[in-house]
Short mmCIF file of C-alpha atoms in Angstrom, two decimals:
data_model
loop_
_atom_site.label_atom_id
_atom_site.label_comp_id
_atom_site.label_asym_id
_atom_site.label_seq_id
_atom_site.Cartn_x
_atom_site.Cartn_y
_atom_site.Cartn_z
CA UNK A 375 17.84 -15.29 24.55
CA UNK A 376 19.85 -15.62 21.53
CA UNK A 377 19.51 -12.89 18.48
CA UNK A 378 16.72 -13.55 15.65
CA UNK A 379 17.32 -12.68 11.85
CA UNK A 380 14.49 -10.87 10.26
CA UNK A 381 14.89 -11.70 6.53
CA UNK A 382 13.40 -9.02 3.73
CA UNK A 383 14.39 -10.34 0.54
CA UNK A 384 16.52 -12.39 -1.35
CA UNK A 385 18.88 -10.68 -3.84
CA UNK A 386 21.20 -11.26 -6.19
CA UNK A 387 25.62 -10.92 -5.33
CA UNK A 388 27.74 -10.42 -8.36
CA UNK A 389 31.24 -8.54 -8.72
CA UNK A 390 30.84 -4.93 -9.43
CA UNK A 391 26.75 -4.63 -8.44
CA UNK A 392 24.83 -1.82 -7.10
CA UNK A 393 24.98 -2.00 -3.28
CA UNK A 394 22.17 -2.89 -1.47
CA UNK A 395 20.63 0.25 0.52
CA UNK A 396 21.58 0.71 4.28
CA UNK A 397 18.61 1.88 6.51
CA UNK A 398 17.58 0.65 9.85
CA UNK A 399 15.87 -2.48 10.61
CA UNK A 400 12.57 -3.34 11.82
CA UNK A 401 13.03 -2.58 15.25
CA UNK A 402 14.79 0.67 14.23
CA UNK A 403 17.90 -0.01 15.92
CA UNK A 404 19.71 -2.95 14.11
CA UNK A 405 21.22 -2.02 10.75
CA UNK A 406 20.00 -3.58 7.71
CA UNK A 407 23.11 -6.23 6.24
CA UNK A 408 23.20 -8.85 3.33
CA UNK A 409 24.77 -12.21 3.98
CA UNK A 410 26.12 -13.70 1.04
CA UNK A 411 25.44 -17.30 -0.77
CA UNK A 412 27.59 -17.29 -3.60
CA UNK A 413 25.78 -15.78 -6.06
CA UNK A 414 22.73 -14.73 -4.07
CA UNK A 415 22.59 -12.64 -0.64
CA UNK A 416 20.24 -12.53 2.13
CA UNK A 417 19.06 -8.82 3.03
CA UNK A 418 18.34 -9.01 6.82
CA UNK A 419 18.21 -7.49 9.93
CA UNK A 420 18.95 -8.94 13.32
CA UNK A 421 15.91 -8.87 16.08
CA UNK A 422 16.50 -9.02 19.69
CA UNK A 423 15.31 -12.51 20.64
CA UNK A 424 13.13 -11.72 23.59
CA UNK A 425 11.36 -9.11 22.07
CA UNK A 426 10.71 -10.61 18.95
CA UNK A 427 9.68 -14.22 20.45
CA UNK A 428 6.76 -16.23 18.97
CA UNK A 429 4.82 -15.09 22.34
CA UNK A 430 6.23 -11.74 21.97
CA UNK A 431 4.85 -11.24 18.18
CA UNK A 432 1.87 -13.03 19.17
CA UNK A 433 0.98 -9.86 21.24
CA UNK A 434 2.18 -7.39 19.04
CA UNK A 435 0.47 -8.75 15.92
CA UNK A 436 -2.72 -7.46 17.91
CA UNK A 437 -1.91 -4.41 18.51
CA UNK A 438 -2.92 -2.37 14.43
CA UNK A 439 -0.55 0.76 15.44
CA UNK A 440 2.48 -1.89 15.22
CA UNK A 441 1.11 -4.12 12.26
CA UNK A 442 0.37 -1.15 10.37
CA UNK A 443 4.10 1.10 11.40
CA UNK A 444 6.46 -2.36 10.94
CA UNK A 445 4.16 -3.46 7.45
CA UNK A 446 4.47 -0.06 5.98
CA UNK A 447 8.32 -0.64 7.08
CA UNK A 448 8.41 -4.07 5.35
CA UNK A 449 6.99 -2.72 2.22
CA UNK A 450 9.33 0.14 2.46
CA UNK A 451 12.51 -1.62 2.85
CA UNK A 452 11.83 -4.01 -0.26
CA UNK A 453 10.87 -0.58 -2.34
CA UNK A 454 14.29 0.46 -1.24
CA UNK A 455 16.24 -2.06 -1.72
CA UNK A 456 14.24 -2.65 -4.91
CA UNK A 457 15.68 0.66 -6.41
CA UNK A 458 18.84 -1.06 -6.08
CA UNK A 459 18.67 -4.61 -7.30
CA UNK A 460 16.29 -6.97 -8.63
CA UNK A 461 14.76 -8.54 -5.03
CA UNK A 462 12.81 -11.92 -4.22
CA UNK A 463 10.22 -10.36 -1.70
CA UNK A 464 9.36 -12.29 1.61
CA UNK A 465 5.91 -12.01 3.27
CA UNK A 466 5.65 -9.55 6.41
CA UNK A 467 7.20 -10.84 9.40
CA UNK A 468 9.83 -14.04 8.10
CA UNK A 469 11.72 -14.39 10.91
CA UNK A 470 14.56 -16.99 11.43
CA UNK A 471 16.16 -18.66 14.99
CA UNK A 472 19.36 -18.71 13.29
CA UNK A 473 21.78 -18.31 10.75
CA UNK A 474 22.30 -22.02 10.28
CA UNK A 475 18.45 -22.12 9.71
CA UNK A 476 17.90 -19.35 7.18
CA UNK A 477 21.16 -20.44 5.57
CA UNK A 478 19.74 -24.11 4.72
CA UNK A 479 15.98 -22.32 3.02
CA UNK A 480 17.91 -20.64 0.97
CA UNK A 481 20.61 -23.81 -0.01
CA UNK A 482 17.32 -25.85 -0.10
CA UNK A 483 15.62 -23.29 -2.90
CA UNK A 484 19.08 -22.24 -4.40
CA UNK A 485 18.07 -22.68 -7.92
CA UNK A 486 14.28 -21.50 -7.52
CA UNK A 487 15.70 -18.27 -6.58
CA UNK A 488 18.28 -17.93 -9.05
CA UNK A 489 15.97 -18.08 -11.76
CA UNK A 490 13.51 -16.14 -10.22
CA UNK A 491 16.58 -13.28 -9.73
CA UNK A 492 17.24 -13.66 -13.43
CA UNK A 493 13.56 -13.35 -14.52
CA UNK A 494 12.75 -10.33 -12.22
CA UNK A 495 16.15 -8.26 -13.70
CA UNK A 496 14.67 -5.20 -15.79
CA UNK A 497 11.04 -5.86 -14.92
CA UNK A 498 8.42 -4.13 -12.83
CA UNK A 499 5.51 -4.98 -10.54
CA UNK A 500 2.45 -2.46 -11.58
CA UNK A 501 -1.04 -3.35 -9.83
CA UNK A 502 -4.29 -2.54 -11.17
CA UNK A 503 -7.78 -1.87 -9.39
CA UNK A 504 -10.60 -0.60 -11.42
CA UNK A 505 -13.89 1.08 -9.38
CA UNK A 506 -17.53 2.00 -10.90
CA UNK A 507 -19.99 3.80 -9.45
CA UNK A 508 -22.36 1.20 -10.01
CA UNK A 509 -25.91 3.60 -9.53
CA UNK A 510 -24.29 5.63 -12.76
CA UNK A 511 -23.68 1.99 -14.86
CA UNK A 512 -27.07 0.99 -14.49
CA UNK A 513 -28.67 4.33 -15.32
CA UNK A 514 -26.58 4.00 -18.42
CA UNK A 515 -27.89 0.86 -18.96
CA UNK A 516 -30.97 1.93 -18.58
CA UNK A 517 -30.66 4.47 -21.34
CA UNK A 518 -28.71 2.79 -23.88
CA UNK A 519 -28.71 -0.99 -23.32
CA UNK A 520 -30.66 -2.73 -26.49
CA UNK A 521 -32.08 -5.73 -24.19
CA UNK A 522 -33.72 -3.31 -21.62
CA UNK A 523 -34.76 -1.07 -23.97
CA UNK A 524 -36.79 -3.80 -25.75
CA UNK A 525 -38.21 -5.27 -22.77
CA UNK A 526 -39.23 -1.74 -21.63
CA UNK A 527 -41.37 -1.48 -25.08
CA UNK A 528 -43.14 -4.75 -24.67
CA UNK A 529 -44.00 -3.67 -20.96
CA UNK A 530 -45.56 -0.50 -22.33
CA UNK A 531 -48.05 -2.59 -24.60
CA UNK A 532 -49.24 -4.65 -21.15
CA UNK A 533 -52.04 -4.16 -18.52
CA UNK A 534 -51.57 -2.20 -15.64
CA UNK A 535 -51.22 -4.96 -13.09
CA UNK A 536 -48.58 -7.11 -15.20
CA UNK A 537 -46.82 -3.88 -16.29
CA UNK A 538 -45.89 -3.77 -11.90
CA UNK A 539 -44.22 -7.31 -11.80
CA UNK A 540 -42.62 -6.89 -15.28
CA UNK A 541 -41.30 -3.44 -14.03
CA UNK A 542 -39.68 -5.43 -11.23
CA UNK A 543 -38.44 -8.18 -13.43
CA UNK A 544 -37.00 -5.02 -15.69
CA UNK A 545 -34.94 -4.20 -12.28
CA UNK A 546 -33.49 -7.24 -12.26
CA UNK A 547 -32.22 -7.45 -15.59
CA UNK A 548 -30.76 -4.55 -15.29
CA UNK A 549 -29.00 -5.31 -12.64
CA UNK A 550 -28.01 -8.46 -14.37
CA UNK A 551 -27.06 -6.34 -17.31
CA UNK A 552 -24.74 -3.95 -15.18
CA UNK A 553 -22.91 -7.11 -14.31
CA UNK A 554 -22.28 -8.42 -17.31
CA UNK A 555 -20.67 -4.90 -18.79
CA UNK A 556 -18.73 -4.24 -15.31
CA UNK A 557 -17.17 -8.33 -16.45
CA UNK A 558 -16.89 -7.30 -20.34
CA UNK A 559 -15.15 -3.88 -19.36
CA UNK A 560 -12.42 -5.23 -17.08
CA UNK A 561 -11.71 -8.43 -18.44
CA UNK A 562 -11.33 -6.66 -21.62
CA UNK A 563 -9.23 -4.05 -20.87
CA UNK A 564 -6.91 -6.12 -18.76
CA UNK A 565 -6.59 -9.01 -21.81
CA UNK A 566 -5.40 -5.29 -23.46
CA UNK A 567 -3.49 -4.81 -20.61
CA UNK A 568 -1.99 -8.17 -20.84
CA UNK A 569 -0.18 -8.07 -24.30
CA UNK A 570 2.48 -5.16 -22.93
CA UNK A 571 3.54 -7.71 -20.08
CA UNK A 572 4.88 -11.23 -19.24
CA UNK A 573 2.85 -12.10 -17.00
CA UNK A 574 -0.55 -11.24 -14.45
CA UNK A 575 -2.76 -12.46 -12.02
CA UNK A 576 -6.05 -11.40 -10.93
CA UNK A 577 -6.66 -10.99 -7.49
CA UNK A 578 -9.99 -10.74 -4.93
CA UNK A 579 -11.98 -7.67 -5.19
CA UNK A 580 -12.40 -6.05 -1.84
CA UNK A 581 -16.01 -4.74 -0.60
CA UNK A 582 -16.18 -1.14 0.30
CA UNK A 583 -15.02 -1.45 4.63
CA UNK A 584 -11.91 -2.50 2.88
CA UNK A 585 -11.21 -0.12 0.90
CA UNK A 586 -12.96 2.78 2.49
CA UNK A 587 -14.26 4.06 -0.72
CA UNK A 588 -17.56 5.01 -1.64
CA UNK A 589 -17.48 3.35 -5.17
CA UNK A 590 -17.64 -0.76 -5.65
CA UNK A 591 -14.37 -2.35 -6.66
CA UNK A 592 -14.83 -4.36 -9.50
CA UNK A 593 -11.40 -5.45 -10.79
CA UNK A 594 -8.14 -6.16 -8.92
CA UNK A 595 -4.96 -7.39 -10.58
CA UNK A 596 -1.26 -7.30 -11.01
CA UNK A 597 1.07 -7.31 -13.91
CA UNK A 598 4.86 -7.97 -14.53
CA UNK A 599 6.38 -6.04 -17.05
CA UNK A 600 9.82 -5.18 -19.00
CA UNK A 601 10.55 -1.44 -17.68
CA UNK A 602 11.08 -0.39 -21.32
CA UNK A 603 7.03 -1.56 -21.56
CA UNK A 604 5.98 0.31 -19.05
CA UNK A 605 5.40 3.98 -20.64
CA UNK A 606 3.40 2.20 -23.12
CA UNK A 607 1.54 0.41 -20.49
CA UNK A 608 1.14 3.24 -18.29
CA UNK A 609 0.06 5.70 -22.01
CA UNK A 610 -3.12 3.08 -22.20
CA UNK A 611 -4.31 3.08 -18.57
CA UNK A 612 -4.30 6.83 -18.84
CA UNK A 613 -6.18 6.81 -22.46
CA UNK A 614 -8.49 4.08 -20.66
CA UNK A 615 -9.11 6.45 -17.47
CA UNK A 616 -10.26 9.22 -19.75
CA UNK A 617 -12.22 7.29 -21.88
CA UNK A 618 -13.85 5.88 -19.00
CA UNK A 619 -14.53 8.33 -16.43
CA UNK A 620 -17.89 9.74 -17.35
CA UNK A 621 -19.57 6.30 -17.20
CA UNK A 622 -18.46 6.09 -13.86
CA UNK A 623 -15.12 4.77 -13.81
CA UNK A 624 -12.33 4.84 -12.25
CA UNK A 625 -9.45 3.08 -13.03
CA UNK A 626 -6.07 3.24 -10.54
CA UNK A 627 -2.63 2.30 -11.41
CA UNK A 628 0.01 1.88 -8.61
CA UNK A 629 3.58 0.88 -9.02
CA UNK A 630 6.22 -0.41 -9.56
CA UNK A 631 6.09 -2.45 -7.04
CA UNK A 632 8.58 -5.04 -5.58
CA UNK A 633 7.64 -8.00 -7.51
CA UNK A 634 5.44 -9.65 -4.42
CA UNK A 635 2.95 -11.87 -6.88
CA UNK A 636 5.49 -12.71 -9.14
CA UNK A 637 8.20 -14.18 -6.94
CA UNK A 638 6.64 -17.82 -6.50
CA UNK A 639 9.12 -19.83 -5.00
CA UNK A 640 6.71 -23.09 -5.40
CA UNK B 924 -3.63 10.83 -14.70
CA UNK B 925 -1.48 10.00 -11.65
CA UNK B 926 0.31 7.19 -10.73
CA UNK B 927 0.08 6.60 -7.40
CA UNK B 928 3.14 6.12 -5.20
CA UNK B 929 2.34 2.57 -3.30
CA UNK B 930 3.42 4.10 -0.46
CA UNK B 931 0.93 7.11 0.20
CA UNK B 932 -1.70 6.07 2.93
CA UNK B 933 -4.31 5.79 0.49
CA UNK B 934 -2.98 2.92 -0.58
CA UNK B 935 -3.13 1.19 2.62
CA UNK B 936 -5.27 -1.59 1.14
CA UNK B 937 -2.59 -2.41 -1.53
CA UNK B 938 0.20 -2.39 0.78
CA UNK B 939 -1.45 -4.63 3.17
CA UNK B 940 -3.18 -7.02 0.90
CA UNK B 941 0.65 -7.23 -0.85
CA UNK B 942 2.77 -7.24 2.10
CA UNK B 943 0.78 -10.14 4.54
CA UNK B 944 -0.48 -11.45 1.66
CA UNK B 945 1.64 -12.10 -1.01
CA UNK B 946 5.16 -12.29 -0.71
CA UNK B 947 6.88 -15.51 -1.35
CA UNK B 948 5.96 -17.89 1.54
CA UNK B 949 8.67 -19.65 3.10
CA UNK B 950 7.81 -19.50 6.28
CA UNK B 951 10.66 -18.52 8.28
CA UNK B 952 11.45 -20.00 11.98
CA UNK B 953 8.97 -17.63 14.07
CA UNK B 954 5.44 -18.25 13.43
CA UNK B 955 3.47 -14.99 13.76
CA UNK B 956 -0.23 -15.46 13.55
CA UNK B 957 -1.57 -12.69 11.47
CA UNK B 958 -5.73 -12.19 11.29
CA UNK B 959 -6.94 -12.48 8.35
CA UNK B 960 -5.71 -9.16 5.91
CA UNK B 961 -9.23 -8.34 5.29
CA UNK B 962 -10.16 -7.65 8.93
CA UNK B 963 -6.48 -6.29 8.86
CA UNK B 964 -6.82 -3.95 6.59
CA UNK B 965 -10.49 -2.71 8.02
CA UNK B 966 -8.73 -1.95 10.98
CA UNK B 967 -5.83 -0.54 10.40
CA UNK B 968 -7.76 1.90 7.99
CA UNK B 969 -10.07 2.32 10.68
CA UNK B 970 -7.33 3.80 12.69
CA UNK B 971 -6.06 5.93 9.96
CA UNK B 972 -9.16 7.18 9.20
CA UNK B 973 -9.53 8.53 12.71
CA UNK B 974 -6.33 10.06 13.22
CA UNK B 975 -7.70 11.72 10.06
CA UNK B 976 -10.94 13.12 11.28
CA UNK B 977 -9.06 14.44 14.21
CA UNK B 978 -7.42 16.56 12.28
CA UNK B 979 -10.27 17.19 10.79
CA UNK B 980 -12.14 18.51 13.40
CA UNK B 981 -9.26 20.32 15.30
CA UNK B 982 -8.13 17.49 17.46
CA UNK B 983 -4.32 18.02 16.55
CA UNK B 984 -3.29 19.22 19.90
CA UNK B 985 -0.65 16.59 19.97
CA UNK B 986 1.40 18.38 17.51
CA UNK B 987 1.72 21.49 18.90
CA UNK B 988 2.49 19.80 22.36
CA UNK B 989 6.38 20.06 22.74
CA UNK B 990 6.18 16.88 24.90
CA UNK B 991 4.80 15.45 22.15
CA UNK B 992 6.08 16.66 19.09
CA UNK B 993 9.52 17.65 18.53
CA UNK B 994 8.48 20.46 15.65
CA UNK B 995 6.58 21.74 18.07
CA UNK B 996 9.55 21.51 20.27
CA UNK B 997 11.99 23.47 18.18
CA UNK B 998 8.99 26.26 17.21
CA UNK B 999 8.71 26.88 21.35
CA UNK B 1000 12.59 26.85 21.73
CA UNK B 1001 12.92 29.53 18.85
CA UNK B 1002 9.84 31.67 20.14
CA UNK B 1003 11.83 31.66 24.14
CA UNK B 1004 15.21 33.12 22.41
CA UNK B 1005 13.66 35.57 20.71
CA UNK B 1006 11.55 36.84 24.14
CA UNK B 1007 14.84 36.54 26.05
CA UNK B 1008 16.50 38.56 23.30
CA UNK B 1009 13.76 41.26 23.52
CA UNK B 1010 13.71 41.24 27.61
CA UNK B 1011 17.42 41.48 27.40
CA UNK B 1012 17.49 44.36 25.01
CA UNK B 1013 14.89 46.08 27.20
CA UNK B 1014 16.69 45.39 30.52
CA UNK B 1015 19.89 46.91 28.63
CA UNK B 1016 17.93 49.99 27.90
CA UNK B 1017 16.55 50.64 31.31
CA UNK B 1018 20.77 50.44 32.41
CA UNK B 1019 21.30 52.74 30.43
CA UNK B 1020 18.55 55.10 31.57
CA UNK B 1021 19.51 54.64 35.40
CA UNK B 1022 23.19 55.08 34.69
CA UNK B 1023 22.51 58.50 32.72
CA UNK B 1024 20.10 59.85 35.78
CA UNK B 1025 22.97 58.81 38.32
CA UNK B 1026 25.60 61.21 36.84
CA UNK B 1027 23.30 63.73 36.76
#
């Protein structure tokens, strides 16, 4: 069966460059190579094609030991080669039959990835999540939030029996409360967060068997900013994490990242 | 506070959720069907999480099996010089002994 090309990343190929990084490819035997288009080159590896068939990967993308190794390799190779040269990021596992096939995607979205080359030059990938430990917010609330407090007072003037189902009403706008600040807090820090880059996106929350952690996410986003930006950006998280922590916060920057949510090719 | 390296394995959700999610997306040749990263992620962390706990409790035998682990390996090799060395010395010693009580 005839060889596969596993393709990483698109980069960009002008005189007098860094080089890209050599390391070995995903099956750790084939070395890592660029093929060049002009002014762009292909970063890719070459896949044996029996072992890396559609039936092949269909087994293997079941086993988590493999998924879990060759992602972490993925991600690993683009931070790599990132430290090099701006790089257009391809999803896990973009395999190609041959050269003549990967060779026409990239003629096909030639300009696309030009521009997207030019915009990602100097810029960095940092991702957000912010965590509360909700039980904490809503004790909080409880203490210092104006609308509870005023409902508590006009349940303290009622009878017995209404003062139960009012009690439980309470509950629920507290809970409804909590809400509201965990929205207010994150959407106001990241509109903060915003002004320092040129662009974001906010992703999907995870629930807790995601993430393993005891605490709820609440916010989950991703921002693309000039590198000379980033100290500032990074000086406000920090000030924000302090500020935060004792109302049960927590706030977690990671990066830089290859530019995976910024790299839109449609 | 600390910035976290993307690549320590408690980022395993952002790695994931970035690398089968995001990406740019033109699909290549092969078409590999990937679950969905949610479930993904659950398990892989899953797995992590248990190679953790067997450490944990004690459960590391596998790295102090030569077989298994090549530190372990090289710790083994070093600890059989250094007997021979000591068996030869001794073995030296006794020679020496014998040869002494044989001129006698």
């Amino acid at each position: 069966m005839s060889d596969l090309i596993y393709l990483y990343g698109i980069v960009p190929n002008h005189p007098g460059q860094n080089e890209c990084p050599a390391f070995k490819g995903l099956d750790q035997t084939h070395e890592v190579y660029t093929l060049s288009y002009g002014t762009l080159a292909a970063v890719v590896c070459t896949l044996d094609g029996g072992e890396y068939s559609e039936e092949a990967l269909k087994e293997k993308s079941n086993q988590m030991e493999w998924v879990q190794e060759k992602a972490f390799h993925h991600h690993e190779a683009l931070l790599t080669i990132r430290e090099a040269l701006p790089v257009v990021p391809m999803k896990f596992c973009t395999i190609y039959a041959s050269r003549s096939s990967l060779t026409e995607m990239i003629e096909s979205h030639k300009e696309k990835l030009v521009d997207l080359l030019a915009r990602l030059e100097d810029k960095e990938e940092w991702n957000l999540k912010i965590y509360c430990d909700t039980a904490k917010l809503k004790e909080e609330a409880e203490a210092h939030n104006l609308t509870i407090q005023a409902k508590r007072d006009e349940i303290a003037t009622m009878s017995p029996g209404r003062q139960y189902l009012e009690k439980r009403k309470l509950d629920q706008v507290a809970d409804e409360e909590v809400e509201k600040e965990k929205d207010a807090f994150c959407t106001d820090f990241h509109e903060e967060l915003k002004a320092f880059c040129e662009d974001s996106t906010v992703k999907d929350t995870w629930n807790k068997q995601v993430t393993g952690k005891d605490v709820e996410m609440c916010w989950n986003s991703a921002y693309l900013l000039a590198t000379q930006d980033v100290e500032q950006f990074l000086a406000t998280i920090t000030k924000m994490k302090e500020q935060s922590s004792p109302s049960g916060w927590q706030i977690e920057a990671t990066g830089p990242w290859p530019a995976y949510h910024f790299a839109n090719l449609s | 506070m600390s910035i976290e390296h993307p690549t320590q394995t408690n980022s395993i959700v952002d790695v994931l959720e970035t690398v089968l999610d995001k990406g740019v997306v033109i699909a290549g040749d092969i078409r590999v069907g990937l679950a969905d990263v949610e479930l993904l992620t659950i398990k892989i962390r899953l797995i992590v999480a248990s190679v953790d706990k067997a450490k944990e409790i004690g459960m590391d035998w596998w790295e102090t099996d030569p077989f298994l682990s090549s530190k372990a390996a090289e710790d083994n090799q070093q600890e059989l010089e250094k007997e021979n060395q000591d068996l030869q010395n001794r073995i030296e010693q006794l020679e020496r002994l014998v040869e002494g009580n044989q001129i006698k």
